[in-house]
Amino acid sequence: MFEQAKWIWKSGDRRPINEHIIFRKTFAYETGVSTRAILSISADTKYRVWVNGTELGEGPIRSTADHWYYDEFDITHLLGPVTNVIAVQVWHYGHSNYQYVENEAGLIAQLSLHGSAGIQVIGTDETWLCCRHEGYDVDVVKRNVNLGWMEIYDANAMSEHWVHPSYDDESCWVRSEVVAPYGGAPWGGLYPRVIEPLSTQIIRPKQILAHSEIVPIRQVISVNMRDNLYPGSRDANAKIFSGFLAVRLVAETETKGRLTFAHSKWNSVQGRFKIDDRWYVHNDEIRLAAGEHLFMMEICGVHNDLFCHLELDFDTELRFAHPTGGDQAASFVTIGPFETIESYADGFQPVYGGVEKRTGLNHEHPLLLEIGACSTLKAFEAYNDMCKTVHPRHVLVNKMIYSLMMRKRFVKHYPITNRLERMLHDHLLPTVLPDTVEDGDLEFILDFGKIYVGSIELEVDAPQGTVIDVYGFENRVNGANAYTSGCNNSFRYICCEGRQVFKSFTRMGFRYLIVTVRQADTQVHLHQIQLHQSSYPATDKALFRCSDPLLNDIWEISRHTSHMCMEDTFVDCPTYEQVFWVGDCRVSALVNYQLFGSYELVRHCLEMVPRSRRQSPLLLALFPTDWQAAIPMWTFSWIIACKEYVDYSGDHTFIEVIYPEIRITLEAYRGFLNEDGLFDTSSWNMLDWAPIDIPSVGVVTAQQAQLAQCHRIAAEMAESLGLHTEARTLLDHAARLKRALIEHLWDDDAQVYLDGIHRNGKPSTTTSLQTHVLLYLADCLGERQAAIIEPQLLDPPEDWIQIGSPFFSFYLFEVWRRFGEIDRTLAQIKTDWGQMIRYGATTTWETFQVFPRSHAHAWSAAPAFVLGNQLLGIEKVEEGYRKIRIVPPVTELLWAEGIVPTAYGRIDVSWSKEEGKRVMHVAVPLDIQVEAVHEQFADWDIQIQVVR
């Protein structure tokens, strides 16, 4: 594949930032000679491809430079007898995010025309024409560091007919430049995608909730300081530094107002700020006299993005100028960094970014104090030589849509009429927006009924220059919008004249949309707003119903959450991050086995994990990215998930592939054993969102147990591969780890296990249920200790740290399952997830807090696994459900029915205890063996149907 194709790009910058390049290749197709046409394609970073104006799809799936994927499309049905065109749009990010590691830009494609005379090949080369898509604004803000750039599109800049064969490409189009042969740097050989394409369906809004005229905040200034502070840096890693941002602030008249920051320090740069001789913080009231003022913001902390978003809500508009009278075209300057700390997840260096509150920076640095003492523009001029001017293109005005949506004044509210709702329907009549009262903007809020994810399409009839801002969020509380803190979940469309259709490139998750129409000088007609909802293909075969309606509702929101968090990997959430977190993946995979049986997606995710080894010997907690974050529990969860994949799929070929990677990983982890044989590391040592005193630097008891458990899993794999000596060695390591745990981490006085020991020798100050749950599941309690601890897993003491998240509840439920406590589990699910239902949830929340940040989080979908796994009465006896046992559940429920997906086909189950009769029906595929029903269930009428 690709033997006659080369990597191509537009001549010039090989690592452009946020650039859209479009490509065309015209060719003749002789139907009498060619009978089948296959297009193979890939690009760095993302492509969208059309053939003769018909959109085929997008890609590639998440890739790394050493393992880049390509897609194949059968385009035979789209080709005509004369001129045909392949049109490709490539969006090259140029910056790493939490789904991509920055690389060079390129496109590669090969069309193979199969016919009686052989195969004719058309590959990417210098004959493909290309040009920059001028419709896309390059200088934009980010949605956040996780997701990357926001999309701003101007329909006036370029005709969208470039995807059609008849388009005249003689003017601004040039020949492409060959940048690498196939197999050459930096991508190497390409890999075919090993998972299904995403499936798409059209979702339309269910209702309009509000329609208003608004006036947004006067000024939102976004300053991109990356080139100033970290020139040449394109990574997504945390930036830890100190310095200043400064500008000359000009007020034409006396004014008052407030300065706020759009995001926390995590997703932007911010700090306390000084105007003349007074220090302020976020949202302080500020009074400015007419004239010029010195503005300085102190920077000293951990920042995962290098934008500063200043929301200026003053009586009059402020102007900005260079603080030392320098470049008249520029305004903002930076000074510093004075100190920098490089974050690297090697297990030895300090951990920063979300977990370590101390930055290691000197907040009393002499330059911070000296420059911070400036109170006039004249005094600041003494530091002119230290100033670095921010390029004007990196000072963006009113492009932070999140701020414009959140900071606004309402002028008028309109009633929701049938005529206004026309845009919700698939018919010819549009919604006609009213004229404004104060020349403000018109906004309306759409409710799609549930949280979905995909690309939004607009169809409007508007005057040229009309701006349409689209912003998505997940929840409303008592009629108030719950804005997506830390996520600029939006895009902007600038209209050309007349009726037009636009489909965004941005993948957005949301339930509610705010659509704001700005700068329209005549009436705007809104014909349609719809979502191209796209997720990994899954059906509703995983039915579950029981006699408790609340459990049915909880199962459904868990199912929907799981589906919305299935992309080309499992992702944590559809809105805020869309990130493949390795620890979350284990829960997602187990839920998937019970709901959908998408084994190929699970295997793909598990095989990705060790590719992060080039970033960290501990393996990263998320991938692909170059953000340095290693969570040991996530790595251990990966190893456990590898075993579970084989258990559920029966795919033994996976062991040969993954065992060498597990062996290398465990060797690296043993390198952190201290003289007592304890796993001692500097990491993001997270178990649960709970106030457990576990050290960021030191020994974590639960991690010690999981490391022992993973050695036993590896030993089992080695044994199955005939590596008997390796298996014995791994078991020896596991035994030593367990002995060290019991010897050094059991508190004999308190009769509990310590949560951990800080490297300075100080024991943890808490005792947690989490630690003891994980020790029990890892078979590391010790015989004497188990007799003491196991009863407390059902009735933990009040002073123990309790479960803090739906994620960790999954582990507790597994403990209770082993104790045979099904109804205890159901009661807890009804209490915790029932609260979500009480507040109208259509998906499962990230935390039990009312209301959380993320309202759709896959790690919280455990009830979909628990209910199907424990209440349908089917136990897996052999890998892949090759053999099963029928065990009617012991529960107060009266009936249940559902489906268990397996590699051999679905198992249909229904059982009932109604009217004093115990009846169970099971339909089993022919290739699944059923154990004889145990005599203890003799009072059940169990009917087994073999599906041939």
mmCIF file of N, CA and C in Angstrom, residues 742-783:
data_model
loop_
_atom_site.group_PDB
_atom_site.id
_atom_site.type_symbol
_atom_site.label_atom_id
_atom_site.label_comp_id
_atom_site.label_asym_id
_atom_site.label_seq_id
_atom_site.Cartn_x
_atom_site.Cartn_y
_atom_site.Cartn_z
ATOM 1 N N ILE A 742 2.884 -6.329 53.948
ATOM 2 C CA ILE A 742 2.379 -6.743 55.263
ATOM 3 C C ILE A 742 3.358 -6.334 56.365
ATOM 4 N N GLU A 743 4.652 -6.452 56.075
ATOM 5 C CA GLU A 743 5.661 -6.170 57.093
ATOM 6 C C GLU A 743 5.776 -4.688 57.420
ATOM 7 N N HIS A 744 5.657 -3.823 56.409
ATOM 8 C CA HIS A 744 5.962 -2.412 56.613
ATOM 9 C C HIS A 744 4.741 -1.486 56.611
ATOM 10 N N LEU A 745 3.608 -1.943 56.087
ATOM 11 C CA LEU A 745 2.476 -1.034 55.901
ATOM 12 C C LEU A 745 1.263 -1.394 56.742
ATOM 13 N N TRP A 746 1.344 -2.465 57.512
ATOM 14 C CA TRP A 746 0.274 -2.809 58.447
ATOM 15 C C TRP A 746 0.551 -2.138 59.787
ATOM 16 N N ASP A 747 -0.443 -1.394 60.260
ATOM 17 C CA ASP A 747 -0.342 -0.726 61.561
ATOM 18 C C ASP A 747 -0.953 -1.660 62.609
ATOM 19 N N ASP A 748 -0.092 -2.334 63.363
ATOM 20 C CA ASP A 748 -0.574 -3.352 64.293
ATOM 21 C C ASP A 748 -1.336 -2.729 65.456
ATOM 22 N N ASP A 749 -0.983 -1.509 65.811
ATOM 23 C CA ASP A 749 -1.694 -0.842 66.904
ATOM 24 C C ASP A 749 -3.119 -0.481 66.498
ATOM 25 N N ALA A 750 -3.233 0.101 65.319
ATOM 26 C CA ALA A 750 -4.562 0.531 64.853
ATOM 27 C C ALA A 750 -5.327 -0.592 64.168
ATOM 28 N N GLN A 751 -4.635 -1.688 63.851
ATOM 29 C CA GLN A 751 -5.257 -2.840 63.178
ATOM 30 C C GLN A 751 -5.840 -2.437 61.816
ATOM 31 N N VAL A 752 -5.091 -1.626 61.094
ATOM 32 C CA VAL A 752 -5.462 -1.211 59.736
ATOM 33 C C VAL A 752 -4.183 -1.087 58.918
ATOM 34 N N TYR A 753 -4.351 -1.009 57.608
ATOM 35 C CA TYR A 753 -3.224 -0.695 56.741
ATOM 36 C C TYR A 753 -3.094 0.816 56.607
ATOM 37 N N LEU A 754 -1.859 1.275 56.632
ATOM 38 C CA LEU A 754 -1.590 2.683 56.345
ATOM 39 C C LEU A 754 -1.975 2.968 54.897
ATOM 40 N N ASP A 755 -2.394 4.193 54.623
ATOM 41 C CA ASP A 755 -2.620 4.583 53.230
ATOM 42 C C ASP A 755 -1.295 4.765 52.500
ATOM 43 N N GLY A 756 -0.234 5.035 53.235
ATOM 44 C CA GLY A 756 1.067 5.177 52.612
ATOM 45 C C GLY A 756 2.082 5.719 53.597
ATOM 46 N N ILE A 757 3.300 5.870 53.097
ATOM 47 C CA ILE A 757 4.381 6.460 53.900
ATOM 48 C C ILE A 757 5.092 7.497 53.035
ATOM 49 N N HIS A 758 5.143 8.722 53.532
ATOM 50 C CA HIS A 758 5.864 9.770 52.825
ATOM 51 C C HIS A 758 7.361 9.449 52.843
ATOM 52 N N ARG A 759 8.078 9.968 51.868
ATOM 53 C CA ARG A 759 9.496 9.617 51.752
ATOM 54 C C ARG A 759 10.303 10.065 52.965
ATOM 55 N N ASN A 760 9.786 11.049 53.686
ATOM 56 C CA ASN A 760 10.479 11.473 54.918
ATOM 57 C C ASN A 760 10.197 10.542 56.092
ATOM 58 N N GLY A 761 9.474 9.453 55.831
ATOM 59 C CA GLY A 761 9.186 8.474 56.872
ATOM 60 C C GLY A 761 7.885 8.696 57.607
ATOM 61 N N LYS A 762 7.206 9.807 57.338
ATOM 62 C CA LYS A 762 5.958 10.109 58.023
ATOM 63 C C LYS A 762 4.825 9.263 57.455
ATOM 64 N N PRO A 763 4.102 8.522 58.309
ATOM 65 C CA PRO A 763 2.982 7.720 57.808
ATOM 66 C C PRO A 763 1.791 8.602 57.461
ATOM 67 N N SER A 764 0.923 8.106 56.597
ATOM 68 C CA SER A 764 -0.284 8.843 56.236
ATOM 69 C C SER A 764 -1.137 9.105 57.463
ATOM 70 N N THR A 765 -1.862 10.186 57.433
ATOM 71 C CA THR A 765 -2.702 10.574 58.570
ATOM 72 C C THR A 765 -4.127 10.064 58.426
ATOM 73 N N THR A 766 -4.441 9.410 57.318
ATOM 74 C CA THR A 766 -5.799 8.920 57.095
ATOM 75 C C THR A 766 -5.808 7.401 57.003
ATOM 76 N N THR A 767 -6.987 6.835 57.233
ATOM 77 C CA THR A 767 -7.240 5.427 56.935
ATOM 78 C C THR A 767 -8.408 5.403 55.962
ATOM 79 N N SER A 768 -8.236 4.737 54.838
ATOM 80 C CA SER A 768 -9.252 4.834 53.790
ATOM 81 C C SER A 768 -9.846 3.485 53.435
ATOM 82 N N LEU A 769 -11.114 3.524 53.068
ATOM 83 C CA LEU A 769 -11.782 2.354 52.511
ATOM 84 C C LEU A 769 -11.136 1.986 51.177
ATOM 85 N N GLN A 770 -10.697 2.997 50.431
ATOM 86 C CA GLN A 770 -10.105 2.758 49.111
ATOM 87 C C GLN A 770 -8.899 1.827 49.204
ATOM 88 N N THR A 771 -7.992 2.103 50.138
ATOM 89 C CA THR A 771 -6.798 1.274 50.279
ATOM 90 C C THR A 771 -7.175 -0.174 50.565
ATOM 91 N N HIS A 772 -8.091 -0.384 51.463
ATOM 92 C CA HIS A 772 -8.430 -1.744 51.870
ATOM 93 C C HIS A 772 -9.224 -2.480 50.799
ATOM 94 N N VAL A 773 -10.034 -1.755 50.041
ATOM 95 C CA VAL A 773 -10.731 -2.366 48.901
ATOM 96 C C VAL A 773 -9.726 -2.880 47.885
ATOM 97 N N LEU A 774 -8.739 -2.065 47.547
ATOM 98 C CA LEU A 774 -7.761 -2.471 46.535
ATOM 99 C C LEU A 774 -6.866 -3.594 47.044
ATOM 100 N N LEU A 775 -6.532 -3.591 48.316
ATOM 101 C CA LEU A 775 -5.747 -4.702 48.862
ATOM 102 C C LEU A 775 -6.538 -6.006 48.804
ATOM 103 N N TYR A 776 -7.812 -5.926 49.130
ATOM 104 C CA TYR A 776 -8.658 -7.130 49.059
ATOM 105 C C TYR A 776 -8.729 -7.654 47.622
ATOM 106 N N LEU A 777 -8.982 -6.782 46.662
ATOM 107 C CA LEU A 777 -9.117 -7.213 45.271
ATOM 108 C C LEU A 777 -7.800 -7.741 44.715
ATOM 109 N N ALA A 778 -6.673 -7.254 45.246
ATOM 110 C CA ALA A 778 -5.362 -7.714 44.794
ATOM 111 C C ALA A 778 -4.877 -8.935 45.561
ATOM 112 N N ASP A 779 -5.711 -9.460 46.459
ATOM 113 C CA ASP A 779 -5.349 -10.617 47.282
ATOM 114 C C ASP A 779 -4.059 -10.334 48.053
ATOM 115 N N CYS A 780 -4.007 -9.178 48.692
ATOM 116 C CA CYS A 780 -2.806 -8.781 49.420
ATOM 117 C C CYS A 780 -3.096 -8.390 50.869
ATOM 118 N N LEU A 781 -4.230 -8.783 51.403
ATOM 119 C CA LEU A 781 -4.523 -8.409 52.782
ATOM 120 C C LEU A 781 -3.654 -9.166 53.782
ATOM 121 N N GLY A 782 -3.317 -10.401 53.475
ATOM 122 C CA GLY A 782 -2.651 -11.255 54.463
ATOM 123 C C GLY A 782 -3.715 -12.008 55.252
ATOM 124 N N GLU A 783 -3.399 -13.234 55.634
ATOM 125 C CA GLU A 783 -4.422 -14.084 56.261
ATOM 126 C C GLU A 783 -4.942 -13.500 57.570
#
